[in-house]
Every structure is written in C-alpha cells, then in structure tokens.
XYZ file of C-alpha atoms in Angstrom:
565
model
C 146.715 130.079 -0.956
C 145.237 129.655 2.488
C 142.359 127.356 1.611
C 140.162 129.481 3.917
C 136.638 130.268 2.787
C 133.472 131.771 4.175
C 130.937 129.270 5.413
C 128.529 129.390 2.455
C 126.626 127.091 0.089
C 128.268 125.906 -3.121
C 127.513 128.025 -6.232
C 124.279 127.077 -7.944
C 124.887 129.014 -11.176
C 127.816 130.510 -13.098
C 128.572 132.987 -15.873
C 131.803 133.577 -17.803
C 133.703 136.823 -18.358
C 137.174 138.143 -19.186
C 137.280 140.373 -16.125
C 135.040 140.818 -13.104
C 135.101 144.141 -11.247
C 133.829 144.093 -7.670
C 132.556 147.501 -6.624
C 130.863 150.414 -8.368
C 132.620 153.534 -7.122
C 134.982 155.704 -9.122
C 137.689 153.012 -9.131
C 135.521 150.072 -10.115
C 133.485 151.791 -12.804
C 136.546 153.445 -14.351
C 138.300 150.084 -14.590
C 135.174 148.491 -16.049
C 134.740 151.216 -18.678
C 138.373 150.957 -19.798
C 138.264 147.150 -20.000
C 134.981 147.250 -21.911
C 136.389 149.816 -24.352
C 139.221 147.361 -25.071
C 136.706 144.681 -26.035
C 136.859 142.578 -22.883
C 133.731 140.883 -21.564
C 133.400 142.770 -18.299
C 131.040 142.106 -15.411
C 130.519 144.608 -12.576
C 129.365 143.165 -9.256
C 128.146 145.530 -6.539
C 126.604 144.936 -3.126
C 123.722 147.385 -3.441
C 122.800 149.565 -6.423
C 125.432 150.859 -8.814
C 125.468 154.291 -7.166
C 125.396 153.166 -3.524
C 129.131 153.085 -2.771
C 131.344 155.591 -0.981
C 132.038 157.699 -4.078
C 128.666 159.411 -4.082
C 129.176 160.559 -0.489
C 132.396 162.395 -1.331
C 131.753 166.098 -0.809
C 134.964 168.098 -1.111
C 136.198 167.111 -4.539
C 139.081 165.633 -6.473
C 142.641 166.948 -6.172
C 144.791 167.561 -9.265
C 147.286 170.182 -10.440
C 144.848 171.911 -12.792
C 145.195 175.538 -11.697
C 147.465 178.262 -12.994
C 150.843 178.148 -11.245
C 150.224 174.715 -9.741
C 152.401 171.754 -10.723
C 152.455 167.985 -10.148
C 155.664 168.511 -8.164
C 153.878 170.779 -5.686
C 151.042 168.268 -5.384
C 153.634 165.540 -4.801
C 155.309 167.552 -2.034
C 152.017 168.128 -0.200
C 151.136 164.424 -0.491
C 154.501 163.298 0.876
C 154.252 165.676 3.848
C 150.768 164.413 4.732
C 151.913 160.787 4.385
C 154.426 161.256 7.224
C 157.356 159.413 5.674
C 155.546 156.279 4.500
C 154.367 157.222 1.004
C 155.813 155.323 -1.948
C 157.213 158.217 -3.968
C 156.891 156.236 -7.216
C 153.165 155.762 -6.591
C 152.684 159.419 -5.662
C 154.574 160.504 -8.787
C 152.236 158.382 -10.924
C 149.223 159.876 -9.150
C 150.133 163.533 -9.535
C 151.558 163.364 -13.078
C 148.756 161.241 -14.545
C 146.030 162.835 -12.431
C 145.244 165.981 -14.452
C 144.653 164.054 -17.687
C 142.646 161.425 -15.804
C 140.346 164.194 -14.541
C 139.999 165.549 -18.074
C 139.015 162.068 -19.288
C 136.453 161.920 -16.490
C 135.010 165.193 -17.796
C 134.913 163.698 -21.299
C 132.976 160.778 -19.824
C 130.315 163.243 -18.704
C 131.206 164.578 -15.248
C 130.266 168.252 -14.929
C 132.481 170.222 -12.530
C 131.737 173.676 -11.183
C 133.144 176.525 -13.300
C 134.372 180.031 -12.657
C 132.821 183.047 -14.406
C 135.320 182.703 -17.263
C 134.532 179.015 -17.809
C 137.550 177.468 -16.065
C 137.245 174.642 -13.525
C 136.594 176.189 -10.091
C 139.207 175.104 -7.552
C 139.228 175.237 -3.752
C 141.669 174.317 -0.969
C 141.532 171.629 1.676
C 143.771 170.540 4.511
C 147.415 169.920 3.677
C 147.248 171.619 0.263
C 149.282 174.763 -0.271
C 147.334 175.641 -3.417
C 143.775 175.644 -4.659
C 143.632 172.352 -6.549
C 140.340 170.715 -5.506
C 137.833 170.489 -8.356
C 134.239 170.160 -7.146
C 130.746 169.662 -8.531
C 127.348 170.824 -7.347
C 129.074 172.852 -4.664
C 129.612 169.997 -2.231
C 128.193 167.067 -4.221
C 131.286 166.056 -6.204
C 131.008 162.339 -5.535
C 127.360 162.241 -6.515
C 128.149 163.896 -9.858
C 131.084 161.588 -10.592
C 128.972 158.565 -9.683
C 126.124 159.788 -11.903
C 128.398 160.263 -14.903
C 130.123 156.886 -14.546
C 126.918 154.931 -13.903
C 125.344 156.562 -16.947
C 128.383 155.617 -19.054
C 128.277 152.018 -17.804
C 124.612 151.725 -18.775
C 125.107 153.472 -22.122
C 127.865 151.010 -23.033
C 125.814 147.996 -21.998
C 128.277 146.706 -19.406
C 126.848 143.669 -17.661
C 126.133 144.396 -14.007
C 125.013 142.295 -11.069
C 123.553 144.471 -8.325
C 122.601 143.504 -4.762
C 125.408 140.932 -4.705
C 127.873 140.284 -1.899
C 131.090 138.749 -3.189
C 132.172 135.849 -0.998
C 135.495 134.309 -2.053
C 138.105 134.155 -4.784
C 138.175 131.188 -7.138
C 141.558 129.865 -8.274
C 142.741 127.345 -10.836
C 145.119 124.414 -10.362
C 148.136 126.767 -10.648
C 146.837 129.092 -7.951
C 145.894 131.858 -10.392
C 142.681 133.817 -10.170
C 139.719 132.140 -11.851
C 136.800 134.302 -10.698
C 134.675 134.844 -7.608
C 131.744 133.357 -5.779
C 128.929 135.707 -4.807
C 125.519 135.788 -3.221
C 122.776 137.705 -5.010
C 120.202 139.009 -2.584
C 116.978 138.065 -4.278
C 117.219 140.574 -7.110
C 117.668 140.352 -10.863
C 118.467 137.444 -13.123
C 120.318 135.339 -10.546
C 119.488 134.579 -6.937
C 121.459 132.901 -4.182
C 125.083 131.814 -4.346
C 126.688 131.677 -7.778
C 129.990 132.343 -9.520
C 131.556 134.556 -12.160
C 134.437 132.763 -13.883
C 137.165 135.136 -15.113
C 140.985 135.164 -15.321
C 141.164 138.685 -13.852
C 139.393 140.028 -10.768
C 139.511 143.712 -9.772
C 138.597 144.438 -6.154
C 137.258 147.981 -5.777
C 135.033 147.360 -2.772
C 135.776 150.571 -0.864
C 136.511 150.898 2.824
C 135.759 149.315 6.173
C 134.436 152.215 8.229
C 131.594 150.085 9.589
C 134.120 148.350 11.834
C 133.616 151.414 14.087
C 130.427 152.584 15.795
C 130.432 156.019 14.146
C 131.701 156.556 10.608
C 131.152 158.654 7.530
C 131.070 155.447 5.451
C 127.849 153.987 4.047
C 126.412 150.754 5.419
C 128.006 148.704 2.618
C 131.566 149.516 3.821
C 132.198 146.344 5.815
C 135.740 145.488 4.696
C 134.599 142.742 2.317
C 137.437 143.195 -0.185
C 140.254 143.152 2.370
C 138.769 140.108 4.100
C 138.326 138.239 0.790
C 141.915 139.020 -0.186
C 143.217 137.777 3.171
C 141.329 134.512 2.810
C 142.780 134.158 -0.697
C 146.336 134.495 0.645
C 146.999 138.096 -0.382
C 149.009 140.503 1.748
C 147.530 143.619 3.313
C 149.492 146.547 4.658
C 149.189 149.729 6.731
C 145.746 148.848 8.089
C 146.566 150.660 11.342
C 146.387 153.989 9.512
C 142.691 154.777 9.737
C 141.884 158.383 9.007
C 139.339 159.938 11.323
C 137.745 162.923 9.633
C 138.049 165.860 12.037
C 134.715 167.509 11.286
C 131.774 165.129 11.367
C 128.408 166.470 12.503
C 128.030 165.542 16.172
C 124.638 163.916 16.682
C 124.922 163.167 20.389
C 126.703 160.727 22.685
C 126.196 157.135 21.550
C 125.222 157.935 17.976
C 126.053 154.969 15.750
C 126.179 154.177 12.042
C 126.808 156.581 9.190
C 127.220 160.180 10.367
C 126.941 163.345 8.205
C 130.278 164.689 7.008
C 131.099 168.408 7.139
C 133.573 168.668 4.280
C 137.072 169.988 4.724
C 136.203 172.381 1.909
C 134.143 174.360 4.451
C 137.399 175.093 6.262
C 139.042 175.628 2.893
C 136.625 178.500 2.301
C 137.435 180.094 5.655
C 135.460 178.388 8.455
C 137.124 178.335 11.895
C 137.335 175.627 14.541
C 136.393 177.006 17.962
C 135.636 175.701 21.420
C 132.504 176.459 23.434
C 133.964 179.848 24.394
C 134.470 180.768 20.745
C 138.277 180.494 20.955
C 140.104 179.390 17.788
C 142.454 176.627 18.927
C 144.173 175.669 15.637
C 145.977 178.999 15.399
C 149.557 178.366 16.455
C 149.138 174.574 16.232
C 150.299 174.423 12.596
C 151.274 176.844 9.855
C 148.071 175.983 7.980
C 145.872 176.311 11.104
C 142.454 174.764 10.271
C 143.886 173.497 6.976
C 146.598 171.359 8.567
C 146.597 167.663 7.546
C 143.637 165.768 8.939
C 145.521 163.796 11.560
C 146.821 167.024 13.111
C 143.370 168.628 13.152
C 141.693 165.495 14.562
C 144.278 165.248 17.337
C 143.904 168.956 18.188
C 140.127 168.547 18.451
C 140.511 165.476 20.677
C 142.996 167.279 22.944
C 140.698 170.281 23.286
C 137.774 167.993 24.071
C 139.831 166.302 26.794
C 140.926 169.646 28.261
C 137.350 170.939 28.385
C 135.668 167.640 29.274
C 133.322 167.891 26.288
C 132.201 165.531 23.536
C 132.631 167.917 20.611
C 134.019 171.203 19.324
C 132.448 173.686 16.886
C 132.977 174.758 13.288
C 132.031 178.404 12.861
C 131.110 179.576 9.364
C 128.407 182.076 10.198
C 130.379 184.735 8.335
C 129.710 182.905 5.041
C 126.147 184.234 5.013
C 123.051 182.451 3.707
C 123.809 182.910 0.014
C 127.227 181.262 0.158
C 125.923 178.385 2.256
C 123.071 177.783 -0.163
C 125.218 177.945 -3.319
C 128.535 176.426 -2.217
C 127.476 173.875 0.407
C 123.813 173.014 -0.166
C 124.191 169.344 0.817
C 125.882 170.110 4.133
C 123.418 172.922 4.853
C 120.492 170.562 4.329
C 122.055 167.835 6.494
C 122.695 170.269 9.348
C 119.182 171.716 9.178
C 117.702 168.222 9.098
C 119.310 167.727 12.530
C 118.122 171.057 13.914
C 121.295 173.086 13.334
C 121.453 176.183 11.113
C 125.069 176.955 10.107
C 124.001 180.384 8.880
C 123.186 181.494 12.413
C 125.069 179.112 14.755
C 128.342 177.140 14.901
C 128.182 173.471 13.906
C 128.993 170.876 16.598
C 131.665 168.535 15.214
C 133.802 165.601 16.368
C 136.132 163.136 14.607
C 134.699 159.886 13.191
C 136.163 156.995 11.194
C 136.460 158.089 7.596
C 139.088 156.461 5.379
C 141.411 153.450 5.385
C 144.826 154.559 4.136
C 145.988 150.924 4.100
C 144.507 147.886 2.415
C 145.435 145.124 -0.013
C 149.069 145.607 -0.991
C 149.575 146.285 -4.707
C 152.289 147.328 -7.109
C 152.021 150.333 -9.417
C 149.775 148.378 -11.801
C 147.328 147.396 -9.100
C 148.582 143.808 -8.976
C 148.317 142.065 -5.614
C 150.422 139.176 -4.348
C 147.879 136.725 -5.822
C 148.309 136.305 -9.624
C 145.351 137.700 -11.529
C 143.909 139.566 -8.529
C 143.966 143.377 -8.681
C 142.867 146.031 -6.196
C 142.264 149.775 -6.492
C 140.579 152.581 -4.610
C 140.174 152.572 -0.849
C 140.451 148.783 -0.597
C 144.019 148.940 -1.942
C 147.325 150.018 -0.450
C 149.177 151.483 -3.431
C 151.616 153.458 -1.285
C 150.066 156.794 -2.284
C 148.655 157.708 1.124
C 151.381 156.561 3.493
C 150.406 157.142 7.104
C 147.734 159.734 6.340
C 145.771 160.469 3.160
C 145.977 163.988 1.784
C 142.486 165.452 1.385
C 140.745 164.672 -1.933
C 143.507 162.370 -3.187
C 141.192 159.367 -2.851
C 138.984 159.986 -5.885
C 142.104 160.743 -7.924
C 143.783 157.534 -6.762
C 140.704 155.580 -7.843
C 140.829 157.155 -11.301
C 144.560 156.849 -11.945
C 145.114 153.335 -10.657
C 141.918 151.978 -12.231
C 143.264 153.156 -15.586
C 146.618 151.529 -14.824
C 144.902 148.251 -13.939
C 142.838 148.281 -17.138
C 145.987 148.963 -19.166
C 147.727 146.018 -17.490
C 144.815 143.641 -18.070
C 144.208 144.667 -21.665
C 147.928 144.731 -22.508
C 148.626 141.245 -21.227
C 148.614 138.236 -23.485
C 145.118 136.726 -23.560
C 144.841 133.964 -21.020
C 142.324 131.181 -21.152
C 141.240 130.853 -17.549
C 141.898 127.562 -15.888
C 138.919 125.784 -14.472
C 138.244 126.786 -10.863
C 139.260 124.026 -8.510
C 138.120 123.520 -4.945
C 140.793 123.583 -2.289
C 141.580 119.973 -1.311
C 140.666 120.649 2.309
C 138.907 123.992 2.565
C 138.841 125.629 5.978
C 135.807 127.781 6.616
C 135.884 130.905 8.716
C 133.313 130.411 11.454
C 130.348 132.741 11.544
C 130.288 135.019 14.600
C 127.570 134.709 17.187
C 124.407 136.765 16.949
C 124.884 140.384 17.983
C 128.629 140.289 17.320
C 128.570 143.185 14.841
C 127.620 145.796 17.434
C 130.119 144.319 19.885
C 132.911 144.505 17.274
C 132.108 148.140 16.538
C 132.112 149.148 20.189
C 135.320 147.219 20.887
C 137.062 148.951 17.982
C 135.778 152.415 18.905
C 136.890 152.069 22.514
C 140.257 150.416 21.897
C 141.470 151.372 18.414
C 139.898 154.753 17.728
C 141.616 158.120 17.467
C 143.448 157.606 20.795
C 145.278 154.302 21.240
C 147.596 152.724 23.790
C 149.025 149.302 24.560
C 146.369 148.850 27.233
C 143.434 149.826 24.986
C 144.712 147.781 22.048
C 145.419 144.723 24.207
C 141.895 144.886 25.595
C 140.484 145.204 22.069
C 142.590 142.285 20.809
C 141.471 140.043 23.670
C 137.819 140.914 23.124
C 138.010 140.297 19.364
C 139.900 137.037 19.905
C 137.161 135.937 22.286
C 134.536 136.545 19.599
C 136.693 134.607 17.130
C 137.087 131.721 19.595
C 133.346 131.655 20.352
C 132.672 131.338 16.644
C 135.221 128.514 16.270
C 133.430 126.416 18.870
C 129.968 127.297 17.564
C 128.966 129.739 20.266
C 128.472 129.450 24.000
C 125.600 128.422 26.236
C 124.170 131.935 25.893
C 124.864 132.567 22.217
C 124.843 130.477 19.078
C 126.917 130.869 15.934
C 125.218 132.736 13.127
C 123.583 131.117 10.135
C 125.028 131.659 6.621
C 123.653 134.892 5.196
C 124.584 138.458 4.296
C 124.590 139.780 7.855
C 126.752 136.978 9.252
C 129.141 137.115 6.263
C 129.577 140.873 6.675
C 130.140 140.436 10.412
C 132.762 137.761 9.679
C 134.531 140.238 7.408
C 134.381 142.984 10.048
C 135.845 140.653 12.676
C 138.640 139.677 10.299
C 139.689 143.237 9.395
C 139.269 144.381 12.993
C 141.695 141.734 14.242
C 144.248 142.696 11.583
C 143.914 146.423 12.307
C 144.385 145.938 16.043
C 147.334 143.567 15.572
C 149.106 146.120 13.373
C 148.280 149.017 15.703
C 149.725 147.109 18.667
C 152.903 146.320 16.771
C 153.531 149.927 15.665
C 154.918 151.484 18.831
C 155.035 155.109 17.732
C 152.758 157.973 16.731
C 152.759 158.626 12.992
C 150.144 160.158 10.714
C 146.687 159.067 11.782
C 148.035 156.358 14.131
C 148.190 157.999 17.557
C 149.690 156.017 20.450
C 149.356 157.855 23.750
C 152.051 155.612 25.262
C 154.424 156.267 22.342
C 153.702 159.916 21.485
C 156.702 160.503 19.206
C 157.429 159.572 15.607
C 160.288 157.051 15.409
C 161.914 157.007 11.980
C 164.792 154.792 13.131
C 162.649 151.788 14.022
C 159.290 152.486 12.419
C 159.752 154.190 9.048
C 158.624 150.936 7.505
C 155.441 149.043 6.771
C 153.578 146.259 8.512
C 152.476 143.487 6.173
C 149.860 140.973 7.334
C 148.766 137.622 5.925
C 146.161 135.167 7.136
C 147.847 131.835 7.830
C 146.123 128.572 6.806
C 145.415 127.824 10.475
C 143.459 131.143 10.647
C 146.113 132.974 12.675
C 147.651 136.318 11.661
C 151.194 136.519 10.307
C 152.472 140.083 10.893
C 155.893 141.109 9.583
C 157.769 144.380 9.205
C 159.386 145.482 5.945
C 163.112 146.219 6.009
C 162.659 149.787 4.740
C 159.867 152.219 3.886
C 159.812 150.740 0.355
C 157.428 147.884 -0.310
C 158.927 144.618 -1.552
C 157.677 143.638 -5.038
C 154.471 141.674 -5.446
C 154.792 138.119 -6.711
C 153.417 138.955 -10.148
C 155.989 141.509 -11.272
C 159.180 143.311 -10.243
C 159.150 146.880 -9.015
C 158.978 149.575 -11.636
C 162.066 151.798 -11.756
C 161.921 155.387 -10.530
C-alpha cells in the first residue's frame, strides 16, 4: 500500500455491504446483478445517474460469434490481429468463447436487439472484423438499450444504489486487504458529503479517462477516477499508452472541446467511404479491409491525409445510403449531424480522430483480480489483456459482460470473509489538489503532446508541463495561482493529472509504433525489444515506478496464480 490519499474530509457516515460496485455501465451493473442473485448485499455507487456512463453512448454494438458460419476462433483471430502482438491469448479465448452465451443472458435480462425479417439477431461489420458479428439495437443506439435493460433489472431487483457519488479512495484492513471505499455524495439522496461503504470486495467499473484530452467521445464523468484510485491504493496499471482515437468523430471546428459526437464505425461497415475534399477515397490500397481496417490504421491514414492537404478534417461519404436507410439504421447519428447543420443524406460528413477508448488500465488476471487483495476491476478501467495495443471494434461491451460475470463468480465462489475493520494508514500522504484552471491546461497539454501523433520531443514537453502542475500543487500554488479546495472538481482534476502523468511516462518509454501508439520518431514496430508490457505503480513518495515485463505475458497478480491455457 502506498498510504497516498486524496485530500478530503474524513467520512461522516458509513454503511455495510458484502460487495460494492463502483460504476453503472455494462460491466458494473452486470457484476452487481450476478452478485445480488447469489444473495450478496450489493451496493452500486455511480458518479451521476445510473444510466449516465459510457455504455449508453455506445453506438455500433456488441461483437460475438452469433452468425451462421462464424466461430469463436475467427473472432479470436481478428482480435489478436487488431491487438498488434500484445493481447493475452488466454483472455481473448475467454472473451470469444464465453461471449455468445453472455449476450444471450443479456437478452434474457431484457435487452432487445435488432432482428432480421426471419427473427434472427441482425448483425453488421465494423473495422477489423472479417465477418458480420456486431449485434445492434435501435439501429445505432445499442448502448442506450443495454443500459436501459440493466438499469431496469437493477431497480426491479431492489439493488441498493448511491447516485451522484464520486468515489475517493480504497479502504483497507490491518492485513492490507480491501475493506471498502470512501466516497463523496453530491447533495443528493439519503447521504450527503463524504462517507464510506464497508465491504470485503470492491469492483471498479468506472469506465475510461477520455476527459484527459480536449476532445473526446467520452462523457463528462470519464475522468480516470478508477485508475487513479487504484494507483493510490498500490495497484499496478498497464498499457496506458495505448489510447484509441476513434477515426470518425464529427468535426465541430478548430478548438472544439469536451464530448464530441461519434460517427459509428458501423456506418463504414454498411458501406460509407472516407474521402478527402476532392472526393478521393484514400483508404483503398492502404489495407485489405480499406475503410474497415483496424481503427489505429484508419486514424493514422486520416491524420496523414490531413497533413498532406493542410486541413483539419476529412469526410465520410454515405450519401448513397439514401434518406430511408439513414433514418432507420442510424437515426441517432443522423440527428446529431443535423443538429450541427450537416445533412448526411445530401452531403459528406466532416470527421477527424478524437480520444475514444483506453485499451490499458488496472492490471487484472482472468478473474478480474488486481494486485490488491479484494480489489477487482472490469470494463474500460481494467487491463485484462483482451485489447492489447488496439481494441477491436465492439469488443468493449462484450469484455464488460464476460469479465463482470467472471468477477461475480469469483466473489460468490470464495469462502465468506468477514471484513476486517478499515484502518487509517499510519502516516497518510495526501495528493495535493491542482491549482485552479489546471483541468483545461492538462487537457491541452495531453492533446498537444500525447495525442494521435507522438514523439520524444512532444512527450518530453508534455511530461515537463504536467510535472510543473504537480509541483505547483505540492507547494500549494504560486504567487499567481492557489491550490484548489477539496471538492468534486479538484478531485477529478487530481485524478486527470495522475493518469496523464502515467500515460505520458509510458508513452515516452515505449520507443516504437504499435497499435494505437504512434511515435513519429520511432515509426516501426519492434517486436524484439517492445513486444512486452509497461507496468506502472505509484510509489509512496508520489513518484512513478515504471517497469517493463520480460515477455508479452503478464506476470500473475498477487492474489492468484495464472490460469493455465
């Protein structure tokens, strides 16, 4: 344990549970439902409302070998290719073999997927997939339907929930095992202010960290809270340098910040073309799958074309779909485009890459166990080894489902443990709160230095700027700026600064181009030196400990040995 905590008041109230799940997306709610079904007292904590996480923004769908002629082995092959040599094949095998039944259980829970005329699940293709295996709902509103079904199930089963609550830090007992979490409830519901949930098992399902960049497809709640909490608790994180930039995000103009509208890969899966301002298709000849190449390849091709033409965006042309197809298959995207003055039925859509998905996160084994006993992680916040250096399209919702079920099975199958009483660290070290205005500065630093295009020079500049913000906070600000006061905004900014420093440190260390990590000064993939993982811990003195694994396999977590192949 590091003994590092956020600068926050002591808990003023507490409740007891068997398991606390932090996050209310597909991963968190699935884990909570399974634990509840096994008779465990389960509490779900979420930062906004139950349906405000990243899951409901997912458009394309959920990938699984459900179609005629498709097999888990083919899904595995596509996933390994996209992951660029860094996937854990054991984790991918679990994903693709358990995935189809997990989707069927999701349907039994109440999720309603689109059907073909003969009543079968309708399937589409996305980048990197050689077969149609993406199940979707409401045309392009898959995440919203999954979220609706799971939230409804949570409420029907009476699972205790705490909404509008930012989780602060992990509680541990005298043996260093998980004993719950502290959290701050933002003036809503039964509890207000800082409190605690005492539980022997904590499941982090807090989603991503896209808000560390200026422009992202992630919602405002995606501030890296889970990864930062795990680091403070002494857990290891891995592969944070592999940030997936979605190739086709609606371009809203130079300087646009915050959450940007996504134009799903499924639009390309149905036949849309990427073109430049002259109408020239530039993905043809770049890859055998053209517009349906893995996302890192498409994002890089767009960036190169933008550089060649001196423009800020490219175009996605789907005018040949016609109005009826747009209205039936992609109503959400159509509405978003029209809301910004663009009609995809009659004109190409301006698009550019934006931060989308963190392939890395808190390192886990195949049961979701982290390196801290009793602490689990699943979904985007976790690094299970499934995604490697680049996530295959629509594997994220499936990963949330499969590994949430594995976590619940591990928790419910373990011998009941009476939680030890939470104990304060003998000399807790608080992470200083960044100065006012630091959030915007962090986002701009990260976008400029650690975005799609990276180099030693850009990453060094980003590291120095982030370290300066960290140092300012340590000394309580400067003559011009003062350290922030404890509160949601300053806690989120502290988390963003923490994950930003880790991401940049890892990106500097990895001197190659692989997957969605693109180093202009090291343009080639280097399997001899870099087919391995970077593992980062936060040292007690608040410095970063970055090490490289010996091979592309992860070492076991402290809680359990590796599962055999």
